[in-house]
mmCIF file of C-alpha atoms (C1' of nucleotides) in Angstrom:
data_model
loop_
_atom_site.group_PDB
_atom_site.id
_atom_site.type_symbol
_atom_site.label_atom_id
_atom_site.label_comp_id
_atom_site.label_asym_id
_atom_site.label_seq_id
_atom_site.Cartn_x
_atom_site.Cartn_y
_atom_site.Cartn_z
ATOM 1 C CA MET A 20 -14.407 -20.625 29.427
ATOM 2 C CA ILE A 21 -12.402 -23.784 29.830
ATOM 3 C CA ARG A 22 -8.681 -23.243 30.026
ATOM 4 C CA SER A 23 -6.787 -24.357 27.009
ATOM 5 C CA PRO A 24 -4.511 -27.331 27.281
ATOM 6 C CA ASP A 25 -0.623 -27.188 27.248
ATOM 7 C CA PRO A 26 0.416 -24.902 24.283
ATOM 8 C CA SER A 27 3.445 -27.054 23.519
ATOM 9 C CA LEU A 28 1.093 -29.659 22.300
ATOM 10 C CA PHE A 29 -0.176 -27.265 19.601
ATOM 11 C CA VAL A 30 3.244 -26.096 18.744
ATOM 12 C CA ARG A 31 4.080 -29.700 17.851
ATOM 13 C CA LEU A 32 0.939 -29.915 15.890
ATOM 14 C CA PHE A 33 2.009 -26.888 13.920
ATOM 15 C CA GLY A 34 5.404 -28.526 13.443
ATOM 16 C CA ARG A 35 3.788 -31.520 12.043
ATOM 17 C CA TYR A 36 1.746 -29.341 9.577
ATOM 18 C CA LEU A 37 5.000 -27.788 8.352
ATOM 19 C CA ARG A 38 6.703 -31.073 7.935
ATOM 20 C CA GLU A 39 3.716 -32.500 5.996
ATOM 21 C CA ASN A 40 3.975 -29.485 3.662
ATOM 22 C CA GLY A 41 7.803 -29.821 3.315
ATOM 23 C CA LEU A 42 8.452 -26.628 5.185
ATOM 24 C CA PRO A 43 11.237 -26.182 7.694
ATOM 25 C CA VAL A 44 10.531 -25.841 11.384
ATOM 26 C CA THR A 45 12.430 -22.801 12.594
ATOM 27 C CA PRO A 46 12.991 -21.230 16.065
ATOM 28 C CA GLN A 47 11.068 -18.188 14.839
ATOM 29 C CA ARG A 48 8.031 -20.141 13.794
ATOM 30 C CA GLU A 49 8.053 -22.152 17.053
ATOM 31 C CA ALA A 50 8.357 -18.982 19.118
ATOM 32 C CA ILE A 51 5.465 -17.309 17.194
ATOM 33 C CA ALA A 52 3.294 -20.422 17.529
ATOM 34 C CA ARG A 53 4.097 -20.743 21.213
ATOM 35 C CA THR A 54 3.051 -17.067 21.665
ATOM 36 C CA VAL A 55 -0.282 -17.576 19.857
ATOM 37 C CA PHE A 56 -1.126 -20.895 21.440
ATOM 38 C CA GLY A 57 -0.098 -19.710 24.867
ATOM 39 C CA SER A 58 -2.478 -16.735 24.846
ATOM 40 C CA ASP A 59 -6.304 -16.872 25.100
ATOM 41 C CA ASP A 60 -6.520 -13.258 23.873
ATOM 42 C CA HIS A 61 -7.068 -11.891 20.531
ATOM 43 C CA LEU A 62 -3.765 -10.714 19.655
ATOM 44 C CA SER A 63 -2.667 -7.992 17.143
ATOM 45 C CA VAL A 64 0.432 -8.390 15.078
ATOM 46 C CA GLU A 65 2.204 -5.757 17.231
ATOM 47 C CA GLU A 66 1.313 -7.579 20.456
ATOM 48 C CA ILE A 67 2.621 -10.852 18.979
ATOM 49 C CA VAL A 68 5.944 -9.191 17.911
ATOM 50 C CA ASP A 69 6.296 -7.823 21.378
ATOM 51 C CA LEU A 70 5.375 -11.167 23.145
ATOM 52 C CA VAL A 71 7.767 -13.031 21.067
ATOM 53 C CA ARG A 72 10.564 -10.676 21.919
ATOM 54 C CA THR A 73 9.661 -10.881 25.608
ATOM 55 C CA GLY A 74 9.992 -14.745 25.149
ATOM 56 C CA GLY A 75 13.568 -14.104 24.344
ATOM 57 C CA ILE A 76 13.511 -14.858 20.642
ATOM 58 C CA SER A 77 13.839 -12.196 18.002
ATOM 59 C CA ALA A 78 11.486 -12.374 15.037
ATOM 60 C CA GLY A 79 10.947 -9.627 12.536
ATOM 61 C CA LYS A 80 7.592 -8.256 11.629
ATOM 62 C CA ALA A 81 7.707 -9.849 8.212
ATOM 63 C CA THR A 82 8.366 -13.204 9.592
ATOM 64 C CA VAL A 83 5.517 -12.802 12.105
ATOM 65 C CA TYR A 84 3.105 -11.981 9.203
ATOM 66 C CA ARG A 85 4.390 -14.927 7.096
ATOM 67 C CA THR A 86 4.149 -17.327 10.035
ATOM 68 C CA LEU A 87 0.573 -16.156 10.865
ATOM 69 C CA GLU A 88 -0.368 -16.847 7.342
ATOM 70 C CA LEU A 89 0.790 -20.412 7.726
ATOM 71 C CA LEU A 90 -0.971 -20.806 11.128
ATOM 72 C CA VAL A 91 -4.252 -19.521 9.566
ATOM 73 C CA LYS A 92 -3.821 -21.820 6.518
ATOM 74 C CA SER A 93 -3.318 -24.745 8.852
ATOM 75 C CA GLU A 94 -6.603 -23.761 10.465
ATOM 76 C CA LEU A 95 -5.066 -23.832 13.962
ATOM 77 C CA VAL A 96 -5.438 -20.089 14.208
ATOM 78 C CA ALA A 97 -8.259 -17.653 13.286
ATOM 79 C CA GLU A 98 -8.005 -14.327 11.866
ATOM 80 C CA HIS A 99 -10.292 -11.588 13.002
ATOM 81 C CA ASP A 100 -11.109 -8.038 11.846
ATOM 82 C CA PHE A 101 -12.970 -6.110 14.520
ATOM 83 C CA GLY A 102 -12.978 -2.933 12.522
ATOM 84 C CA GLU A 103 -10.013 -1.497 14.242
ATOM 85 C CA GLY A 104 -7.898 -1.065 11.142
ATOM 86 C CA PHE A 105 -5.752 -4.112 11.789
ATOM 87 C CA LYS A 106 -6.257 -7.755 12.252
ATOM 88 C CA ARG A 107 -6.297 -9.891 15.424
ATOM 89 C CA TYR A 108 -5.469 -13.541 15.767
ATOM 90 C CA GLU A 109 -6.529 -16.294 18.282
ATOM 91 C CA HIS A 110 -5.936 -20.035 18.330
ATOM 92 C CA ARG A 111 -8.720 -22.217 17.623
ATOM 93 C CA LEU A 112 -7.919 -24.881 20.158
ATOM 94 C CA SER A 113 -10.097 -23.771 23.009
ATOM 95 C CA SER A 114 -13.136 -25.640 24.053
ATOM 96 C CA GLU A 115 -15.281 -24.029 21.527
ATOM 97 C CA PRO A 116 -13.856 -24.188 17.989
ATOM 98 C CA ASN A 117 -16.737 -22.339 16.429
ATOM 99 C CA HIS A 118 -17.636 -19.312 18.474
ATOM 100 C CA ASP A 119 -18.563 -15.772 17.817
ATOM 101 C CA HIS A 120 -17.753 -12.460 19.531
ATOM 102 C CA LEU A 121 -19.286 -9.774 21.620
ATOM 103 C CA ILE A 122 -17.219 -6.633 21.419
ATOM 104 C CA CYS A 123 -17.423 -3.576 23.716
ATOM 105 C CA LEU A 124 -17.246 -0.398 21.760
ATOM 106 C CA ASN A 125 -15.894 1.447 24.791
ATOM 107 C CA CYS A 126 -13.150 -0.737 26.337
ATOM 108 C CA ALA A 127 -12.617 -3.159 23.417
ATOM 109 C CA ARG A 128 -13.210 -6.125 25.634
ATOM 110 C CA VAL A 129 -13.942 -9.233 23.588
ATOM 111 C CA VAL A 130 -16.249 -11.983 25.036
ATOM 112 C CA GLU A 131 -16.695 -15.170 23.101
ATOM 113 C CA PHE A 132 -19.967 -16.997 22.842
ATOM 114 C CA LYS A 133 -21.423 -20.004 21.212
ATOM 115 C CA ASN A 134 -25.070 -19.964 20.085
ATOM 116 C CA PRO A 135 -26.407 -23.319 18.690
ATOM 117 C CA GLU A 136 -29.474 -21.426 17.109
ATOM 118 C CA LEU A 137 -27.042 -20.042 14.489
ATOM 119 C CA ASP A 138 -26.522 -23.458 12.946
ATOM 120 C CA SER A 139 -30.199 -23.717 12.035
ATOM 121 C CA VAL A 140 -30.192 -20.092 10.719
ATOM 122 C CA GLU A 141 -27.215 -21.071 8.562
ATOM 123 C CA LYS A 142 -28.994 -24.184 7.251
ATOM 124 C CA SER A 143 -32.215 -22.389 6.343
ATOM 125 C CA LEU A 144 -30.322 -19.506 4.704
ATOM 126 C CA ALA A 145 -28.307 -21.913 2.584
ATOM 127 C CA LYS A 146 -31.535 -23.566 1.505
ATOM 128 C CA ALA A 147 -33.386 -20.351 0.836
ATOM 129 C CA HIS A 148 -30.704 -18.779 -1.256
ATOM 130 C CA GLY A 149 -29.001 -21.765 -2.869
ATOM 131 C CA PHE A 150 -25.721 -20.914 -1.138
ATOM 132 C CA TYR A 151 -23.159 -23.347 -0.037
ATOM 133 C CA ILE A 152 -22.030 -21.882 3.216
ATOM 134 C CA THR A 153 -18.593 -22.624 4.510
ATOM 135 C CA LYS A 154 -18.161 -20.096 7.303
ATOM 136 C CA HIS A 155 -19.723 -17.144 8.892
ATOM 137 C CA ARG A 156 -18.805 -14.147 10.933
ATOM 138 C CA LEU A 157 -21.021 -12.792 13.606
ATOM 139 C CA GLU A 158 -20.006 -9.901 15.792
ATOM 140 C CA MET A 159 -22.259 -8.189 18.324
ATOM 141 C CA TYR A 160 -21.216 -4.696 19.247
ATOM 142 C CA GLY A 161 -22.211 -2.680 22.229
ATOM 143 C CA LEU A 162 -21.298 -1.919 25.811
ATOM 144 C CA CYS A 163 -20.186 -4.429 28.401
ATOM 145 C CA LEU A 164 -21.600 -4.349 31.825
ATOM 146 C CA GLU A 165 -18.700 -2.467 33.344
ATOM 147 C CA CYS A 166 -18.962 0.244 30.766
ATOM 148 C CA VAL A 167 -22.612 0.552 31.128
ATOM 149 C CA LYS A 168 -22.280 0.842 34.879
ATOM 150 C CA SER A 169 -19.555 3.504 34.530
ATOM 151 C CA GLY A 170 -22.042 5.675 32.616
ATOM 152 C CA THR A 171 -20.528 5.329 29.185
ATOM 153 C CA GLU A 172 -22.758 6.231 26.389
ATOM 154 C CA ILE A 173 -22.522 5.643 22.637
ATOM 155 C CA ASP A 174 -22.932 8.915 20.711
ATOM 156 C CA GLN A 175 -25.872 8.681 18.425
ATOM 157 C CA ASP A 176 -25.966 11.679 16.015
ATOM 158 C CA GLY A 177 -27.854 10.367 13.119
ATOM 159 C CA ILE A 178 -30.855 12.138 11.518
ATOM 160 C CA THR A 179 -33.537 12.877 13.962
ATOM 161 C CA CYS A 180 -36.640 11.477 12.065
ATOM 162 C CA PRO A 181 -36.155 9.921 8.655
ATOM 163 C CA ILE A 182 -39.889 10.098 7.917
ATOM 164 C CA ASP A 183 -40.334 13.779 7.906
ATOM 165 C CA THR A 184 -38.755 14.527 4.576
ATOM 166 C CA VAL A 185 -41.093 16.381 2.415
ATOM 167 C CA MET B 29 -36.133 -7.108 -2.984
ATOM 168 C CA ILE B 30 -38.337 -4.149 -3.164
ATOM 169 C CA ARG B 31 -37.049 -1.326 -5.304
ATOM 170 C CA SER B 32 -35.901 1.733 -3.373
ATOM 171 C CA PRO B 33 -37.904 5.003 -3.715
ATOM 172 C CA ASP B 34 -36.740 8.059 -5.602
ATOM 173 C CA PRO B 35 -33.145 8.778 -4.503
ATOM 174 C CA SER B 36 -33.744 12.576 -4.560
ATOM 175 C CA LEU B 37 -35.948 12.196 -1.537
ATOM 176 C CA PHE B 38 -32.872 10.975 0.438
ATOM 177 C CA VAL B 39 -30.596 13.521 -1.037
ATOM 178 C CA ARG B 40 -32.890 16.074 0.475
ATOM 179 C CA LEU B 41 -32.868 14.120 3.791
ATOM 180 C CA PHE B 42 -29.050 14.307 3.813
ATOM 181 C CA GLY B 43 -29.316 18.027 3.076
ATOM 182 C CA ARG B 44 -31.450 18.392 6.074
ATOM 183 C CA TYR B 45 -29.006 16.548 8.087
ATOM 184 C CA LEU B 46 -26.260 18.858 7.016
ATOM 185 C CA ARG B 47 -28.256 21.921 7.662
ATOM 186 C CA GLU B 48 -29.202 20.652 11.117
ATOM 187 C CA ASN B 49 -25.497 20.298 11.953
ATOM 188 C CA GLY B 50 -24.610 23.725 10.543
ATOM 189 C CA LEU B 51 -22.830 22.272 7.538
ATOM 190 C CA PRO B 52 -23.001 23.648 4.047
ATOM 191 C CA VAL B 53 -24.851 21.674 1.346
ATOM 192 C CA THR B 54 -22.382 21.530 -1.622
ATOM 193 C CA PRO B 55 -22.722 20.308 -5.184
ATOM 194 C CA GLN B 56 -20.107 17.615 -4.415
ATOM 195 C CA ARG B 57 -21.967 16.412 -1.368
ATOM 196 C CA GLU B 58 -25.210 16.274 -3.279
ATOM 197 C CA ALA B 59 -23.603 14.446 -6.144
ATOM 198 C CA ILE B 60 -22.008 11.853 -3.849
ATOM 199 C CA ALA B 61 -25.246 11.413 -1.897
ATOM 200 C CA ARG B 62 -27.274 10.968 -5.269
ATOM 201 C CA THR B 63 -24.729 8.394 -6.362
ATOM 202 C CA VAL B 64 -24.972 6.263 -3.219
ATOM 203 C CA PHE B 65 -28.702 6.612 -2.779
ATOM 204 C CA GLY B 66 -29.166 5.863 -6.522
ATOM 205 C CA SER B 67 -27.539 2.507 -6.368
ATOM 206 C CA ASP B 68 -28.666 -0.613 -4.684
ATOM 207 C CA ASP B 69 -25.120 -2.103 -4.838
ATOM 208 C CA HIS B 70 -22.426 -2.236 -2.206
ATOM 209 C CA LEU B 71 -20.101 0.398 -3.725
ATOM 210 C CA SER B 72 -16.346 0.840 -3.211
ATOM 211 C CA VAL B 73 -14.923 4.275 -2.916
ATOM 212 C CA GLU B 74 -13.308 3.762 -6.223
ATOM 213 C CA GLU B 75 -16.652 3.039 -7.771
ATOM 214 C CA ILE B 76 -18.307 6.005 -6.108
ATOM 215 C CA VAL B 77 -15.592 8.292 -7.516
ATOM 216 C CA ASP B 78 -16.096 6.998 -11.034
ATOM 217 C CA LEU B 79 -19.970 7.078 -10.743
ATOM 218 C CA VAL B 80 -19.883 10.647 -9.579
ATOM 219 C CA ARG B 81 -17.653 11.606 -12.434
ATOM 220 C CA THR B 82 -19.936 9.884 -14.851
ATOM 221 C CA GLY B 83 -22.804 11.962 -13.349
ATOM 222 C CA GLY B 84 -20.910 15.112 -14.705
ATOM 223 C CA ILE B 85 -19.526 16.361 -11.417
ATOM 224 C CA SER B 86 -16.005 16.241 -10.300
ATOM 225 C CA ALA B 87 -15.241 15.311 -6.737
ATOM 226 C CA GLY B 88 -11.812 14.399 -5.346
ATOM 227 C CA LYS B 89 -11.195 11.243 -3.551
ATOM 228 C CA ALA B 90 -10.670 13.039 -0.252
ATOM 229 C CA THR B 91 -14.035 14.735 -0.541
ATOM 230 C CA VAL B 92 -15.724 11.364 -1.227
ATOM 231 C CA TYR B 93 -14.088 9.974 1.819
ATOM 232 C CA ARG B 94 -15.151 13.022 3.973
ATOM 233 C CA THR B 95 -18.708 12.930 2.628
ATOM 234 C CA LEU B 96 -19.054 9.204 3.217
ATOM 235 C CA GLU B 97 -18.068 9.845 6.745
ATOM 236 C CA LEU B 98 -20.931 12.254 7.095
ATOM 237 C CA LEU B 99 -23.430 9.877 5.392
ATOM 238 C CA VAL B 100 -22.384 7.045 7.773
ATOM 239 C CA LYS B 101 -22.633 9.365 10.747
ATOM 240 C CA SER B 102 -26.086 10.520 9.606
ATOM 241 C CA GLU B 103 -27.016 6.726 9.624
ATOM 242 C CA LEU B 104 -28.364 7.072 6.094
ATOM 243 C CA VAL B 105 -25.478 4.901 4.787
ATOM 244 C CA ALA B 106 -23.897 1.731 6.110
ATOM 245 C CA GLU B 107 -20.201 0.891 5.917
ATOM 246 C CA HIS B 108 -19.176 -2.675 5.327
ATOM 247 C CA ASP B 109 -15.861 -4.549 5.306
ATOM 248 C CA PHE B 110 -16.194 -7.843 3.463
ATOM 249 C CA GLY B 111 -12.501 -8.577 3.953
ATOM 250 C CA GLU B 112 -11.450 -7.425 0.585
ATOM 251 C CA GLY B 113 -8.941 -4.922 1.962
ATOM 252 C CA PHE B 114 -11.175 -1.960 1.401
ATOM 253 C CA LYS B 115 -14.708 -0.823 2.451
ATOM 254 C CA ARG B 116 -18.005 -0.733 0.736
ATOM 255 C CA TYR B 117 -20.971 1.534 1.228
ATOM 256 C CA GLU B 118 -24.726 1.051 0.727
ATOM 257 C CA HIS B 119 -27.608 3.249 1.600
ATOM 258 C CA ARG B 120 -29.876 2.083 4.425
ATOM 259 C CA LEU B 121 -33.151 3.157 2.886
ATOM 260 C CA SER B 122 -34.269 0.027 1.224
ATOM 261 C CA SER B 123 -37.199 -2.080 2.360
ATOM 262 C CA GLU B 124 -35.011 -3.853 4.942
ATOM 263 C CA PRO B 125 -32.962 -1.428 7.019
ATOM 264 C CA ASN B 126 -31.413 -4.137 9.192
ATOM 265 C CA HIS B 127 -30.223 -6.976 6.975
ATOM 266 C CA ASP B 128 -27.234 -9.113 6.816
ATOM 267 C CA HIS B 129 -25.058 -10.512 3.971
ATOM 268 C CA LEU B 130 -24.314 -13.618 2.130
ATOM 269 C CA ILE B 131 -21.113 -13.361 0.241
ATOM 270 C CA CYS B 132 -19.768 -15.642 -2.472
ATOM 271 C CA LEU B 133 -16.114 -16.383 -2.033
ATOM 272 C CA ASN B 134 -15.646 -17.037 -5.745
ATOM 273 C CA CYS B 135 -17.510 -14.317 -7.547
ATOM 274 C CA ALA B 136 -17.955 -11.745 -4.754
ATOM 275 C CA ARG B 137 -21.681 -11.613 -5.268
ATOM 276 C CA VAL B 138 -23.460 -10.197 -2.288
ATOM 277 C CA VAL B 139 -26.986 -11.256 -1.307
ATOM 278 C CA GLU B 140 -28.855 -9.563 1.390
ATOM 279 C CA PHE B 141 -31.148 -11.406 3.810
ATOM 280 C CA LYS B 142 -33.128 -10.643 6.834
ATOM 281 C CA ASN B 143 -33.543 -13.228 9.581
ATOM 282 C CA PRO B 144 -35.963 -12.513 12.415
ATOM 283 C CA GLU B 145 -34.423 -15.291 14.600
ATOM 284 C CA LEU B 146 -31.359 -13.158 15.017
ATOM 285 C CA ASP B 147 -33.278 -10.621 17.153
ATOM 286 C CA SER B 148 -33.988 -13.310 19.711
ATOM 287 C CA VAL B 149 -30.445 -14.426 19.597
ATOM 288 C CA GLU B 150 -29.313 -10.895 20.250
ATOM 289 C CA LYS B 151 -31.610 -10.558 23.236
ATOM 290 C CA SER B 152 -30.608 -13.762 24.893
ATOM 291 C CA LEU B 153 -26.958 -12.928 24.403
ATOM 292 C CA ALA B 154 -27.419 -9.508 25.876
ATOM 293 C CA LYS B 155 -29.072 -11.039 28.889
ATOM 294 C CA ALA B 156 -26.506 -13.902 29.317
ATOM 295 C CA HIS B 157 -23.435 -11.671 29.103
ATOM 296 C CA GLY B 158 -24.733 -8.372 30.577
ATOM 297 C CA PHE B 159 -24.006 -6.576 27.279
ATOM 298 C CA TYR B 160 -26.025 -3.606 25.963
ATOM 299 C CA ILE B 161 -26.012 -4.561 22.269
ATOM 300 C CA THR B 162 -26.455 -1.716 19.775
ATOM 301 C CA LYS B 163 -25.480 -3.394 16.532
ATOM 302 C CA HIS B 164 -24.215 -6.602 14.997
ATOM 303 C CA ARG B 165 -22.601 -7.743 11.922
ATOM 304 C CA LEU B 166 -23.404 -11.194 10.361
ATOM 305 C CA GLU B 167 -21.854 -12.345 7.224
ATOM 306 C CA MET B 168 -22.152 -15.791 5.736
ATOM 307 C CA TYR B 169 -19.472 -16.832 3.332
ATOM 308 C CA GLY B 170 -19.542 -19.639 0.771
ATOM 309 C CA LEU B 171 -20.349 -20.256 -2.808
ATOM 310 C CA CYS B 172 -23.471 -19.028 -4.660
ATOM 311 C CA LEU B 173 -25.512 -21.413 -6.886
ATOM 312 C CA GLU B 174 -23.821 -20.359 -9.963
ATOM 313 C CA CYS B 175 -20.336 -20.850 -8.700
ATOM 314 C CA VAL B 176 -21.302 -24.289 -7.176
ATOM 315 C CA LYS B 177 -22.749 -25.310 -10.537
ATOM 316 C CA SER B 178 -19.730 -24.305 -12.494
ATOM 317 C CA GLY B 179 -17.653 -26.619 -10.327
ATOM 318 C CA THR B 180 -15.826 -24.077 -8.254
ATOM 319 C CA GLU B 181 -14.203 -25.476 -5.002
ATOM 320 C CA ILE B 182 -12.839 -23.856 -1.997
ATOM 321 C CA ASP B 183 -9.314 -24.964 -1.231
ATOM 322 C CA GLN B 184 -9.050 -26.685 2.157
ATOM 323 C CA ASP B 185 -5.499 -27.220 3.215
ATOM 324 C CA GLY B 186 -5.612 -27.293 7.018
ATOM 325 C CA ILE B 187 -4.060 -29.968 9.197
ATOM 326 C CA THR B 188 -5.248 -33.504 8.394
ATOM 327 C CA CYS B 189 -6.232 -34.592 11.842
ATOM 328 C CA PRO B 190 -5.752 -32.404 14.902
ATOM 329 C CA ILE B 191 -6.316 -35.321 17.360
ATOM 330 C CA ASP B 192 -3.407 -37.409 16.399
ATOM 331 C CA THR B 193 -0.750 -35.179 18.135
ATOM 332 C CA VAL B 194 1.089 -37.383 20.463
ATOM 333 C "C1'" DG C 15 -14.715 38.887 6.678
ATOM 334 C "C1'" DT C 16 -15.408 34.497 8.674
ATOM 335 C "C1'" DC C 17 -16.236 29.816 8.224
ATOM 336 C "C1'" DC C 18 -15.965 25.861 6.015
ATOM 337 C "C1'" DA C 19 -15.424 22.695 1.704
ATOM 338 C "C1'" DT C 20 -12.452 21.357 -1.800
ATOM 339 C "C1'" DG C 21 -8.502 19.139 -4.071
ATOM 340 C "C1'" DC C 22 -4.094 18.085 -4.340
ATOM 341 C "C1'" DA C 23 -0.240 15.788 -2.449
ATOM 342 C "C1'" DA C 24 1.932 14.090 1.329
ATOM 343 C "C1'" DA C 25 1.482 11.354 5.387
ATOM 344 C "C1'" DC C 26 -0.134 7.359 7.726
ATOM 345 C "C1'" DC C 27 -0.804 2.591 8.901
ATOM 346 C "C1'" DT C 28 -1.143 -2.009 8.138
ATOM 347 C "C1'" DT C 29 0.414 -5.563 5.295
ATOM 348 C "C1'" DT C 30 3.265 -7.367 1.379
ATOM 349 C "C1'" DT C 31 7.406 -7.965 -1.324
ATOM 350 C "C1'" DG C 32 12.355 -7.806 -3.042
ATOM 351 C "C1'" DC C 33 16.758 -9.106 -1.943
ATOM 352 C "C1'" DA C 34 20.992 -10.334 0.298
ATOM 353 C "C1'" DC C 35 22.135 -13.320 3.738
ATOM 354 C "C1'" DT C 36 21.522 -17.450 6.755
ATOM 355 C "C1'" DA C 37 19.871 -21.655 8.418
ATOM 356 C "C1'" DT C 38 17.331 -26.045 7.811
ATOM 357 C "C1'" DA C 39 16.949 -30.713 6.223
ATOM 358 C "C1'" DT D 15 24.392 -28.615 -0.982
ATOM 359 C "C1'" DA D 16 19.854 -27.372 -2.345
ATOM 360 C "C1'" DT D 17 16.026 -25.368 -0.704
ATOM 361 C "C1'" DA D 18 13.600 -22.284 1.900
ATOM 362 C "C1'" DG D 19 13.394 -18.799 5.908
ATOM 363 C "C1'" DT D 20 14.805 -14.397 7.835
ATOM 364 C "C1'" DG D 21 15.183 -9.611 8.382
ATOM 365 C "C1'" DC D 22 15.577 -5.177 6.778
ATOM 366 C "C1'" DA D 23 13.957 -1.725 4.063
ATOM 367 C "C1'" DA D 24 11.108 -0.459 0.338
ATOM 368 C "C1'" DA D 25 6.704 -0.792 -1.751
ATOM 369 C "C1'" DA D 26 1.923 -1.237 -1.974
ATOM 370 C "C1'" DG D 27 -2.822 0.037 -1.106
ATOM 371 C "C1'" DG D 28 -6.566 2.036 1.298
ATOM 372 C "C1'" DT D 29 -7.524 5.822 4.029
ATOM 373 C "C1'" DT D 30 -6.481 10.332 6.473
ATOM 374 C "C1'" DT D 31 -4.534 14.794 6.970
ATOM 375 C "C1'" DG D 32 -2.143 19.537 5.964
ATOM 376 C "C1'" DC D 33 -2.542 23.320 3.519
ATOM 377 C "C1'" DA D 34 -3.450 26.728 0.036
ATOM 378 C "C1'" DT D 35 -7.423 28.143 -2.544
ATOM 379 C "C1'" DG D 36 -12.050 29.338 -3.369
ATOM 380 C "C1'" DG D 37 -17.234 29.870 -2.335
ATOM 381 C "C1'" DA D 38 -21.268 30.763 0.616
ATOM 382 C "C1'" DC D 39 -23.350 33.549 3.938
#
DNA sequence: GTCCATGCAAACCTTTTGCACTATA
DNA sequence: TATAGTGCAAAAGGTTTGCATGGAC
């Protein structure tokens, strides 16, 4: 993965978005933007609150939620739900703006990938079902190499044989 | 889409799962199973509670949640999160056990599709990233034909031009 | 009699909202 | 100075849990 450029560039970009929409640029908003743009992880709100605090600026949880909403609206940040019961956020300014995710069910590691075949899948689906498709979400779940190596297994306790039902 | 077979077959299947795991088969569990297996929709918990009640049997919300957990564990039912803030459930006994979803952002219509290309995508990803992939989730979001025809538009209010930042 | 399910209400967790106060432009 | 942001606490909404009751074996 290519390292992202200087975060401050994107903080300015967000500032421009705010100004364009007649919204004030505040220290809290800048600090939250700096935190999200400065990390290549998929951050939870809790993590963002802590990181902002570590950066020396205090921002309440409500402000973080409200600012994340703006960041998502500006399309500079993507919101994800990996089924953990809460959302995660990542900036969209890396080398691959439209990527998907591999998620390890054991250690929660997230690996990003880009697969060009999906574009053709999307096109053929749009045609076949008369849908105008604007976005997709693809997540592959399983075990990463390390967890496989360490002998982790995924518990499978579904029905033994669905055929034998009579 | 091929019509699902008689739901009672799957209710029995669930009963077998329960017995195999030393769990009692109760009227509530049967009623909930009958409801889920008897519908080809993607049902919310609220809808399931109402449908069960309509069927003449009373089951508390907690019981519905607990039974759905068992149904998902048995792998007879799939749990979905389409980003509505709550989960939906559908039985996995239709003609296509492993399908994905097209979701209309305007009217919330859900269309199922099966795309064989995804299997090869999954295989190549597993190889490329050393992942052992057990399941995936693919959702395509956009507008269905009806909503496009009726002139519905999706509001796009992101930044105007990300390049012009200096 | 033991084990477990049920149902109600309370608890929980993330996210949203109301409101008094403060800062921005 | 007008407008909007902030932070706290409360509310909201879906889901989970504790506990007393009740049924099945």
